[in-house]
PDB file of C-alpha atoms in Angstrom:
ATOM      1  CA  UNK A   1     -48.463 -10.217-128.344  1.00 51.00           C
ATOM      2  CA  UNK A   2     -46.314  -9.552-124.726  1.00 53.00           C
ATOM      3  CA  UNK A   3     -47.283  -6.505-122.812  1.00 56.00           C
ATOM      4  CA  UNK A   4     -44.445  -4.114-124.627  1.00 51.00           C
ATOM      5  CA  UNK A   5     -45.850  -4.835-127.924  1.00 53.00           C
ATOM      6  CA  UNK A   6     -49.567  -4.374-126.198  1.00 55.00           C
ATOM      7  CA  UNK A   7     -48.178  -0.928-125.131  1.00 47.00           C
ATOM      8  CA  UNK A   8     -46.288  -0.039-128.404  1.00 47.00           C
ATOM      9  CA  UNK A   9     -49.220  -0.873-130.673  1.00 52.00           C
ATOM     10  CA  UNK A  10     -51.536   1.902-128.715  1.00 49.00           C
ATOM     11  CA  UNK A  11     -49.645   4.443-130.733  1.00 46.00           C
ATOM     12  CA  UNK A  12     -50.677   3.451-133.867  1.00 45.00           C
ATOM     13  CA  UNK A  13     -54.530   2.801-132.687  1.00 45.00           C
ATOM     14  CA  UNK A  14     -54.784   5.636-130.454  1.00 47.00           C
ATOM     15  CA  UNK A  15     -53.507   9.011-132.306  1.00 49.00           C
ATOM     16  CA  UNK A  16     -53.614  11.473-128.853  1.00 49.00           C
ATOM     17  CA  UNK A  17     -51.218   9.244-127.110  1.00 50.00           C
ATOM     18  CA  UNK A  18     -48.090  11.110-126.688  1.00 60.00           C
ATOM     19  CA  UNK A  19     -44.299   9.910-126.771  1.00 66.00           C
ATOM     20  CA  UNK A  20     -44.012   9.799-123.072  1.00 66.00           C
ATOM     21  CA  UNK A  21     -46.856   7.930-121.939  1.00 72.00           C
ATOM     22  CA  UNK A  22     -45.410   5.432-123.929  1.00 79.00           C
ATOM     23  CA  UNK A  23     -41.926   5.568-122.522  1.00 81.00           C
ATOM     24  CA  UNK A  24     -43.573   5.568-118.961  1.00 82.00           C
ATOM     25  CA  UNK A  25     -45.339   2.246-119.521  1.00 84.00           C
ATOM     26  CA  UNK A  26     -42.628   0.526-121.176  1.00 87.00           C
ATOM     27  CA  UNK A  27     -40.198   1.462-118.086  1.00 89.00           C
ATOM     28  CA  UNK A  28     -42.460   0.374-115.948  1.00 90.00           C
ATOM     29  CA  UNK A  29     -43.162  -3.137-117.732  1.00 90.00           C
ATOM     30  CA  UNK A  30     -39.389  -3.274-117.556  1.00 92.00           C
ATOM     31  CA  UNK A  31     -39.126  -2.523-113.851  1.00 92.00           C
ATOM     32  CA  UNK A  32     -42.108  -5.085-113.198  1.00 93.00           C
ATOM     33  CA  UNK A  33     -40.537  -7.947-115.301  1.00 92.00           C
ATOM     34  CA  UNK A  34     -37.424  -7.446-113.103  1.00 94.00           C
ATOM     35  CA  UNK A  35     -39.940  -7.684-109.934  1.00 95.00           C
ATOM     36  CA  UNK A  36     -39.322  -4.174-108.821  1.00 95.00           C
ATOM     37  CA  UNK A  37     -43.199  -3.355-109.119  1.00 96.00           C
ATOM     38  CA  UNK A  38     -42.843  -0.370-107.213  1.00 96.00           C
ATOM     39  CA  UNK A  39     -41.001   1.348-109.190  1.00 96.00           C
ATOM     40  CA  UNK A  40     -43.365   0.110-111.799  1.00 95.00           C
ATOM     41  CA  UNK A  41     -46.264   2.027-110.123  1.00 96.00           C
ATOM     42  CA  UNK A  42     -44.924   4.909-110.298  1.00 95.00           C
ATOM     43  CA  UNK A  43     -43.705   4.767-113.985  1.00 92.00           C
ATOM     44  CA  UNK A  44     -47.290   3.551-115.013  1.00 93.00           C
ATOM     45  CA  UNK A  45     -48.709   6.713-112.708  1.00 95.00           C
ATOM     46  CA  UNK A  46     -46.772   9.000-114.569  1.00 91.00           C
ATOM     47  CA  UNK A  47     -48.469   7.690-117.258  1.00 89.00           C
ATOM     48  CA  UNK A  48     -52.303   7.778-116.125  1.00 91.00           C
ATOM     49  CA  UNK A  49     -51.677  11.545-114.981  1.00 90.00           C
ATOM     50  CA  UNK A  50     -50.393  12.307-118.723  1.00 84.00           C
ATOM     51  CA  UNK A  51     -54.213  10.973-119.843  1.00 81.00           C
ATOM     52  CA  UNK A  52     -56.248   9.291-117.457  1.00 83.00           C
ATOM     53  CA  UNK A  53     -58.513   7.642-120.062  1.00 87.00           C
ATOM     54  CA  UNK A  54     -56.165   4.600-121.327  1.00 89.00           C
ATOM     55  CA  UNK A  55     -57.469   1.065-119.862  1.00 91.00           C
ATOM     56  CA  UNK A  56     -54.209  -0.463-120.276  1.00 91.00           C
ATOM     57  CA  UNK A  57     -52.471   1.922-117.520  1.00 92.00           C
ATOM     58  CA  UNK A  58     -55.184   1.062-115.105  1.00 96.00           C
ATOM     59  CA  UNK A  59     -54.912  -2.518-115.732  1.00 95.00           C
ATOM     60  CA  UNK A  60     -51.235  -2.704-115.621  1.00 95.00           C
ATOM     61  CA  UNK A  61     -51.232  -0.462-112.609  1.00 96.00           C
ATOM     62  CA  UNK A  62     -53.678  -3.097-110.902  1.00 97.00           C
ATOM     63  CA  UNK A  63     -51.804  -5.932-111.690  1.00 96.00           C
ATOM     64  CA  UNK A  64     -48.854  -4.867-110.165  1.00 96.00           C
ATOM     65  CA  UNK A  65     -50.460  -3.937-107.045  1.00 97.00           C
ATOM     66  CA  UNK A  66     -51.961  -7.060-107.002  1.00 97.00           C
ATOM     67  CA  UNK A  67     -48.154  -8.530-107.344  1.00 96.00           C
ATOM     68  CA  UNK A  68     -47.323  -6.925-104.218  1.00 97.00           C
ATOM     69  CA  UNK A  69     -50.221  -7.616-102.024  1.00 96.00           C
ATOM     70  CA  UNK A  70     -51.971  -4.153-101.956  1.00 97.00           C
ATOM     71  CA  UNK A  71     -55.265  -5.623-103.026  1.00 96.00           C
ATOM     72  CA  UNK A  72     -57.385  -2.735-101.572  1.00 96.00           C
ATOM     73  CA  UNK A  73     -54.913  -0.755-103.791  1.00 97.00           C
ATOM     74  CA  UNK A  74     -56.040  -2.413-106.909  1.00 97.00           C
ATOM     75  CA  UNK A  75     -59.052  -2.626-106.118  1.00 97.00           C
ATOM     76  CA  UNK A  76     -59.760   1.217-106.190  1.00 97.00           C
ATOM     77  CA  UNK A  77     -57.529   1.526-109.227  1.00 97.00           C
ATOM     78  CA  UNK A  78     -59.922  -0.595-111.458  1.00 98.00           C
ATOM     79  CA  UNK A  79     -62.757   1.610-109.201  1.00 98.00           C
ATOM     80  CA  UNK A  80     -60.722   4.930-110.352  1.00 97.00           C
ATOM     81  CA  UNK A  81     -60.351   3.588-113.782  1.00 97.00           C
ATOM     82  CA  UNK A  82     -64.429   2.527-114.285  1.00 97.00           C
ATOM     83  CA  UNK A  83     -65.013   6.402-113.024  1.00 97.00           C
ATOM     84  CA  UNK A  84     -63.564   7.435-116.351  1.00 96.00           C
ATOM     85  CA  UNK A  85     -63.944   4.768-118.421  1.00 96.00           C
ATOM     86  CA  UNK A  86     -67.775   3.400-117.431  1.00 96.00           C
ATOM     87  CA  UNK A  87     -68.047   1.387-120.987  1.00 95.00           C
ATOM     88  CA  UNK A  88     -64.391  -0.521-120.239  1.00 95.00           C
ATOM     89  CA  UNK A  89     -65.431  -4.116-119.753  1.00 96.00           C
ATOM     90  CA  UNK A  90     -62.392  -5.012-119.270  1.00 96.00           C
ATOM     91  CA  UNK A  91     -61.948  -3.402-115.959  1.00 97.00           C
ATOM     92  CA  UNK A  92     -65.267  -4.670-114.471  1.00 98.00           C
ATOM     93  CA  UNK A  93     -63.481  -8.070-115.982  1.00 97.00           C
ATOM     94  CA  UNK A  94     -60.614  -7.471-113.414  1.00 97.00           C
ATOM     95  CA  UNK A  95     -62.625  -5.688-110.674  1.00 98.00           C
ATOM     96  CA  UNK A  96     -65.046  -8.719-110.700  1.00 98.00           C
ATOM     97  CA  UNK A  97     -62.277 -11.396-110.609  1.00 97.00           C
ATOM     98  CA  UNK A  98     -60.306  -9.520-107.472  1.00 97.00           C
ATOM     99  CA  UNK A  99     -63.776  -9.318-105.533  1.00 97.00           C
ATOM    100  CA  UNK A 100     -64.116 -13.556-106.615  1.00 96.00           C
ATOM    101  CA  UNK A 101     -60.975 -14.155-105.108  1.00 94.00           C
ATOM    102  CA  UNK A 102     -61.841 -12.287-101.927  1.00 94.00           C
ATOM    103  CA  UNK A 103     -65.208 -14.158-101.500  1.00 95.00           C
ATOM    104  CA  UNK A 104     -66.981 -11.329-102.749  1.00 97.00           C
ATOM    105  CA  UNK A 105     -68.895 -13.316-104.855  1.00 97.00           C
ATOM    106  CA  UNK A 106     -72.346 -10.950-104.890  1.00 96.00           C
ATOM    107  CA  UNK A 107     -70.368  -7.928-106.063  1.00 97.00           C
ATOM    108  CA  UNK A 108     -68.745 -10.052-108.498  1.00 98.00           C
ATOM    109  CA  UNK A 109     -71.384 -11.193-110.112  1.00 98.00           C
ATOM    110  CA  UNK A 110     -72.719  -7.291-110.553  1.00 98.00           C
ATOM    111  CA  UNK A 111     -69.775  -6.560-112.121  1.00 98.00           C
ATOM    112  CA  UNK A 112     -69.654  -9.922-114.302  1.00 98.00           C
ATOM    113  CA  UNK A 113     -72.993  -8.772-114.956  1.00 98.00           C
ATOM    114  CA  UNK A 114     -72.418  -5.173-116.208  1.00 98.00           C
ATOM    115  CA  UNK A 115     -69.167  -6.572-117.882  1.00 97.00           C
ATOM    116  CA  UNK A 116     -71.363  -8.870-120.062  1.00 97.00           C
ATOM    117  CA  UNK A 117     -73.685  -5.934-120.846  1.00 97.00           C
ATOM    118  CA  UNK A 118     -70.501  -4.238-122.461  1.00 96.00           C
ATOM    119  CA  UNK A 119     -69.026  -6.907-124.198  1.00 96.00           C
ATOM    120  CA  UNK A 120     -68.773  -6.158-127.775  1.00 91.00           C
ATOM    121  CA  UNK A 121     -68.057  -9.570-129.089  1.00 94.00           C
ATOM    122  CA  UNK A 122     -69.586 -13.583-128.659  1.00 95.00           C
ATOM    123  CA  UNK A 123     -65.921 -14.310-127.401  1.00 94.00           C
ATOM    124  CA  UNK A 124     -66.172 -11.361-124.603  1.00 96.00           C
ATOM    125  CA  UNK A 125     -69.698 -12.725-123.520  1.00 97.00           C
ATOM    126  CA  UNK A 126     -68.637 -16.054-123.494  1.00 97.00           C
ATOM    127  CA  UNK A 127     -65.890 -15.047-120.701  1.00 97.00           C
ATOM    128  CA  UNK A 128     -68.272 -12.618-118.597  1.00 98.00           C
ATOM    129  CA  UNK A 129     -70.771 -15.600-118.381  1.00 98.00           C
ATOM    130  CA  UNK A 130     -68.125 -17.834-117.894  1.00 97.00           C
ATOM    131  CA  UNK A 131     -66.931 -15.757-114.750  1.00 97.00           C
ATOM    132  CA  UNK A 132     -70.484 -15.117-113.817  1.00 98.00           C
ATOM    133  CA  UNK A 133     -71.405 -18.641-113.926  1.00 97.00           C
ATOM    134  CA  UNK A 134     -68.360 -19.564-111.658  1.00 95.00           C
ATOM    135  CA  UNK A 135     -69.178 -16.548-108.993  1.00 97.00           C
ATOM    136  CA  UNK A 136     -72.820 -18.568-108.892  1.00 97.00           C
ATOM    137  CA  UNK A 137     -71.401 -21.983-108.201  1.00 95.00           C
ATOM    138  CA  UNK A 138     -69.639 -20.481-104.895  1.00 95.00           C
ATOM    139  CA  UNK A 139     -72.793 -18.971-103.831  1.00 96.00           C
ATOM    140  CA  UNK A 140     -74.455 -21.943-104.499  1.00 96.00           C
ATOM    141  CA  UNK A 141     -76.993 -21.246-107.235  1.00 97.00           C
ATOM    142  CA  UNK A 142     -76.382 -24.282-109.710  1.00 97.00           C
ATOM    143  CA  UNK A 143     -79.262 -23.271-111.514  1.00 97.00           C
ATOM    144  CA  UNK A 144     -78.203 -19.817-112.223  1.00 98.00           C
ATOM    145  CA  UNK A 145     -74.673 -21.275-112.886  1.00 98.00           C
ATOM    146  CA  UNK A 146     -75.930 -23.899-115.436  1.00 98.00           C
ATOM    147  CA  UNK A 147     -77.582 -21.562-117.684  1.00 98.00           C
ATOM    148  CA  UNK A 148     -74.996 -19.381-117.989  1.00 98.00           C
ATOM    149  CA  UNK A 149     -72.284 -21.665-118.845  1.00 98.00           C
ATOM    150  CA  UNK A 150     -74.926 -23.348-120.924  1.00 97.00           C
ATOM    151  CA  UNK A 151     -74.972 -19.688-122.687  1.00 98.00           C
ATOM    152  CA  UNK A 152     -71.309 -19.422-122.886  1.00 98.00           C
ATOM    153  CA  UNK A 153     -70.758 -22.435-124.102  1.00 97.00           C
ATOM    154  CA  UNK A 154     -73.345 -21.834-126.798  1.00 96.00           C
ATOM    155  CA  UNK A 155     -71.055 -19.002-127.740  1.00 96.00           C
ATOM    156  CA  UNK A 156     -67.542 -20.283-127.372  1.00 94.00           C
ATOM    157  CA  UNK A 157     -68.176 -24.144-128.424  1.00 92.00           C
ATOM    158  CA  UNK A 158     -64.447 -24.916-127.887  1.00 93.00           C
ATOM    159  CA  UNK A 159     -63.202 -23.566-124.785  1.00 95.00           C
ATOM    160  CA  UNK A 160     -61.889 -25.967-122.396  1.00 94.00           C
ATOM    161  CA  UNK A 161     -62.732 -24.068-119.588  1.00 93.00           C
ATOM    162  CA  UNK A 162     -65.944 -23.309-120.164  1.00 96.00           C
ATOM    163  CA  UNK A 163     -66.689 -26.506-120.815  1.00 95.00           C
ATOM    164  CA  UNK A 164     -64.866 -28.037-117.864  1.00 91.00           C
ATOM    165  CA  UNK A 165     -66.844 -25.425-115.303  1.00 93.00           C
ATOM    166  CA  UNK A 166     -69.956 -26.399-117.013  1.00 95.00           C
ATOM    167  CA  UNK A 167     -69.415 -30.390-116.159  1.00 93.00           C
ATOM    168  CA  UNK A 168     -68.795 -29.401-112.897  1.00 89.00           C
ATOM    169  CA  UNK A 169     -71.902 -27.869-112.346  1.00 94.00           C
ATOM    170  CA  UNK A 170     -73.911 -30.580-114.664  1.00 93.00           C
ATOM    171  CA  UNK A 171     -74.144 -33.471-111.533  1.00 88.00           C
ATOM    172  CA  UNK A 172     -75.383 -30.169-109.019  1.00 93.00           C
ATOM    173  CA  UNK A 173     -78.150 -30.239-111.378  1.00 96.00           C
ATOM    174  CA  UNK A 174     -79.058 -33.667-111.851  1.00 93.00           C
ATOM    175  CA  UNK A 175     -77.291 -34.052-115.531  1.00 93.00           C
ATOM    176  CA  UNK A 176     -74.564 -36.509-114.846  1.00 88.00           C
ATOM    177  CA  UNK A 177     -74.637 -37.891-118.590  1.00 89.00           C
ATOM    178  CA  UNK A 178     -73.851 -34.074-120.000  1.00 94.00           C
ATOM    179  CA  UNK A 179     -70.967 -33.994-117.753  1.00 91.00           C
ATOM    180  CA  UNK A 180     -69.265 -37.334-119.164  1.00 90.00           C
ATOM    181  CA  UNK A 181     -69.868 -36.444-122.153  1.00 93.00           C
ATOM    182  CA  UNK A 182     -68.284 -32.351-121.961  1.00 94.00           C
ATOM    183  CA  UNK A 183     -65.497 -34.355-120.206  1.00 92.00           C
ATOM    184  CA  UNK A 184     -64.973 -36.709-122.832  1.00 91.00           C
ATOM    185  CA  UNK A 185     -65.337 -33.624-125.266  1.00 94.00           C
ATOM    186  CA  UNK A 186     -63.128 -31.463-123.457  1.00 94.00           C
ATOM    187  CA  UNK A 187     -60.598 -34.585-124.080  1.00 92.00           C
ATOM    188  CA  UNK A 188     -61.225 -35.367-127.342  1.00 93.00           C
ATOM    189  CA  UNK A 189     -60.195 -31.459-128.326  1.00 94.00           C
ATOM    190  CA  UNK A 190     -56.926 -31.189-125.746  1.00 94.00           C
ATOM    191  CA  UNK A 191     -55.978 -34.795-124.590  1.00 92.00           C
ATOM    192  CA  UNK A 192     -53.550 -32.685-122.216  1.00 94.00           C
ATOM    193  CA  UNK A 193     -55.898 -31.022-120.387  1.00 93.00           C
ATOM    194  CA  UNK A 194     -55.597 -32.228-116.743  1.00 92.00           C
ATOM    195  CA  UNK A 195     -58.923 -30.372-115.120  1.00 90.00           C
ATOM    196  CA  UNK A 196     -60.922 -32.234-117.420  1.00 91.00           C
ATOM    197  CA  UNK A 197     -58.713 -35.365-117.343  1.00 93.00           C
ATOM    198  CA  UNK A 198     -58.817 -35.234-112.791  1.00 91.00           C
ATOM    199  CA  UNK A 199     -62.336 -34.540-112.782  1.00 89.00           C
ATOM    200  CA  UNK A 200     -63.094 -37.480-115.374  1.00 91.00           C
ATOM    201  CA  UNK A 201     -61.132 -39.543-112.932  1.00 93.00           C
ATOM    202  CA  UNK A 202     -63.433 -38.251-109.923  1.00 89.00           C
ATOM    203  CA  UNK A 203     -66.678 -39.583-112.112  1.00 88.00           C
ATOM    204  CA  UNK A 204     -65.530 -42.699-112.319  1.00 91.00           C
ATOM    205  CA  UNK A 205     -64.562 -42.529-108.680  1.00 92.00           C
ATOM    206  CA  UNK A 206     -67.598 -41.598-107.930  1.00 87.00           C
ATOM    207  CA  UNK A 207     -69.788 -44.097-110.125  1.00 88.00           C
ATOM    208  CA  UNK A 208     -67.451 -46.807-108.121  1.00 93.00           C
ATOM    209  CA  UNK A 209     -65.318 -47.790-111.353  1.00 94.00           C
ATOM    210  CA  UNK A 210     -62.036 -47.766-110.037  1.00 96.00           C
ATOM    211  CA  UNK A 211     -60.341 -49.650-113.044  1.00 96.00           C
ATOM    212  CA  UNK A 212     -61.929 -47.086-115.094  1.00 94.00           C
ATOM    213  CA  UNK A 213     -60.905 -43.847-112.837  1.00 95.00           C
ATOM    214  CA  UNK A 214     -56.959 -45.026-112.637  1.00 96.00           C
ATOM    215  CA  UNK A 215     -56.857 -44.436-116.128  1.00 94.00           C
ATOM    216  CA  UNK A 216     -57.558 -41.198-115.941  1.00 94.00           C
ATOM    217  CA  UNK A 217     -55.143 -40.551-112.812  1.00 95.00           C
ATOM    218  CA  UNK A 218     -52.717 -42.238-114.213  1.00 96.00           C
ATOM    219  CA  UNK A 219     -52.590 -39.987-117.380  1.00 95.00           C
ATOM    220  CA  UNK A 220     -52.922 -36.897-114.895  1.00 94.00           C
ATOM    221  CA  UNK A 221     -49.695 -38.291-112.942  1.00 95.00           C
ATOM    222  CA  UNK A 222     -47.963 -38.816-115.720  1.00 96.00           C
ATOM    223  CA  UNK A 223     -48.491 -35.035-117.262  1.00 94.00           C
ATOM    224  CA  UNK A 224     -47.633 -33.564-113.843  1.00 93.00           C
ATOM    225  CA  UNK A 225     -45.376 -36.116-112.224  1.00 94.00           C
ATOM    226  CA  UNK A 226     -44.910 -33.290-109.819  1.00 93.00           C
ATOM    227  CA  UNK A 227     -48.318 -32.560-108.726  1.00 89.00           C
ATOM    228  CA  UNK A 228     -49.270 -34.096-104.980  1.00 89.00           C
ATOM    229  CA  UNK A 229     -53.070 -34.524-105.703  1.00 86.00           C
ATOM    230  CA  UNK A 230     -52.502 -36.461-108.800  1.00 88.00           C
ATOM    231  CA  UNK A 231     -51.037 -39.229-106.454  1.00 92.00           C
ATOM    232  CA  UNK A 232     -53.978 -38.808-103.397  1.00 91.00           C
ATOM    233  CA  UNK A 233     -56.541 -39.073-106.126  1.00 91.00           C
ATOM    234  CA  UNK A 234     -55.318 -42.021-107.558  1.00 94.00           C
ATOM    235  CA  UNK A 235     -54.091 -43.458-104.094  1.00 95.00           C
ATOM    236  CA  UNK A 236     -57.831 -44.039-102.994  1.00 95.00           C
ATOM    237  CA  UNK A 237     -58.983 -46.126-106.224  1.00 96.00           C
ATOM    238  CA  UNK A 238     -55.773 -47.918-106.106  1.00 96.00           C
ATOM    239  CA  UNK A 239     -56.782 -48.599-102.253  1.00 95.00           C
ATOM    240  CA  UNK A 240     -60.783 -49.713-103.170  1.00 95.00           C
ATOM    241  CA  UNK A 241     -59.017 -52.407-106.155  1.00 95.00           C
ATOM    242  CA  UNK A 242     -57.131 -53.595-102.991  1.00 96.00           C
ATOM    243  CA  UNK A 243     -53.674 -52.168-104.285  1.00 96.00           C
ATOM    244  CA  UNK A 244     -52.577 -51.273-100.569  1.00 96.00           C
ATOM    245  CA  UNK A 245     -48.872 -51.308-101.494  1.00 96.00           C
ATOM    246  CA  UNK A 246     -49.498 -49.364-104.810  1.00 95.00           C
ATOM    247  CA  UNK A 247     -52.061 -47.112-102.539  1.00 95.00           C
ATOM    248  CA  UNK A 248     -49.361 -46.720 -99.989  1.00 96.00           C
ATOM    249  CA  UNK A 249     -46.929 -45.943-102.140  1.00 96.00           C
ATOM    250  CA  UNK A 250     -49.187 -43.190-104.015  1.00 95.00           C
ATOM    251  CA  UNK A 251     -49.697 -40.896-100.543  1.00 94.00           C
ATOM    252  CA  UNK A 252     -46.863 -41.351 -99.547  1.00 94.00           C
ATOM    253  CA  UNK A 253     -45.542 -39.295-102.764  1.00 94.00           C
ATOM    254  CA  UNK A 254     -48.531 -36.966-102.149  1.00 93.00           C
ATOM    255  CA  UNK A 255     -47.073 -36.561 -98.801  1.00 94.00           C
ATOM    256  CA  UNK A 256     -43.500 -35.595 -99.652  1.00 94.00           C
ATOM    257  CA  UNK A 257     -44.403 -33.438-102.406  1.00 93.00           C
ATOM    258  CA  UNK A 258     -47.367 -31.024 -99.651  1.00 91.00           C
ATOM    259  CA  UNK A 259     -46.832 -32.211 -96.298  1.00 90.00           C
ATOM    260  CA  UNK A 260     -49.990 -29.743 -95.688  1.00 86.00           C
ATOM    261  CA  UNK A 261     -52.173 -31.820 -97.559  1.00 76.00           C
ATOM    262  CA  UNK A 262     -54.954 -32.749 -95.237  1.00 79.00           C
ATOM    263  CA  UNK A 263     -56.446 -35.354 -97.310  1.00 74.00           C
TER     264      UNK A 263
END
């Protein structure tokens, strides 16, 4: 379901929504899809100030500040939104993620927190942990991260990320087996998955089984030939089998594709 359909079907699952909140909210999905978010704004505020208690406006309102930068913006309209809507996990959802990607990883784990606490379904949980669990690793608290991933993942058996986060944080707490084998899990469900498929290439890196670690890079390579880390990851293995020309070649591509890389 795309955002217009989102929008439409609150009409027939909310009765008290009028005609015109709904024309708002379409205009402004239509000025948004054409990039002119401010414009969208103010379509989508015309909307909130018609009845301030729809989720939907706040989130699309967010998201569009977000598109143009004004992150304290968005910030207070998921703020405004939880005022009036205190049992929306969904906007803690969003409020949480924006404070992740600002390093606000504390706060975001009280909101991850209170999100979880509101979730009506296993699927919701799963995803509030999920966040939580990743807002722990940053902070450094492997433990806390493991056993909520371990929770989520309890929940939500088959979803790649999930289980990718939660073999990342495995070797932090001294479980290197369980992460091979979520890897090799996470493969066995989506053979396309190229987290999963990278980081199984790292293990092997790491364990010193080069042979075994190129195939893995070489499948990442190959299902994003345009990807620059694909090329510096495999570059080093190819360098310890004493490939220097295939090595050389490998950065080099890295190189052309982000001349910022540092590695």
């Amino acid at each position: 379901m795309n955002k217009r359909q989102m929008i439409l079907a609150l009409v027939l699952l909310v009765g008290t929504i009028i005609k015109a909140q709904i024309n708002e909210a379409i205009k402004a999905e239509e000025y948004a899809a054409n990039g002119k978010y401010k414009q969208a704004i103010a379509e989508i505020e015309k909307a909130i100030a018609l009845d301030g208690h729809i989720q939907t406006f706040f989130l699309l309102k967010a998201e569009y500040q977000i598109a143009l930068e004004e992150y304290e913006g968005a910030m207070k309209t998921y703020t405004d939104g939880i005022s009036v809507m205190p049992d929306s996990s969904t906007l803690y959802d969003g409020r949480g993620v924006l404070l992740t990607a600002f390093g606000l990883h504390k706060e975001s784990i009280e909101d991850f927190s209170v999100g979880y606490r509101k979730a009506k379904c296993l699927e919701e949980k799963a995803h509030f942990l999920m966040n939580r669990g990743g807002a722990k690793i940053k902070i450094r608290d492997f433990d806390g991260a493991y056993e909520d991933l371990k929770k989520a993942y309890a929940m939500d058996s088959t979803n790649l990320n999930i289980m990718n986060n939660l073999a990342a944080v495995c070797d932090e707490v001294g479980k290197p087996e369980e992460n091979l084998e979520i890897l090799k899990k996470i493969i066995d469900l989506d053979e396309t998955y190229i987290p999963a498929i990278v980081n199984l290439g790292f293990k092997y890196q790491i364990l010193n089984q080069h042979k075994e670690a190129l195939v893995y890079f070489d499948k990442a390579v190959a299902l994003d030939p345009e990807g620059p880390l694909g090329y510096s990851n495999r570059s080093f293995s190819k360098l310890k089998l004493g490939d220097t020309k295939g090595a050389m070649a490998d950065i080099n591509k890295s190189i052309k594709l982000m001349p910022s890389n540092s590695w």
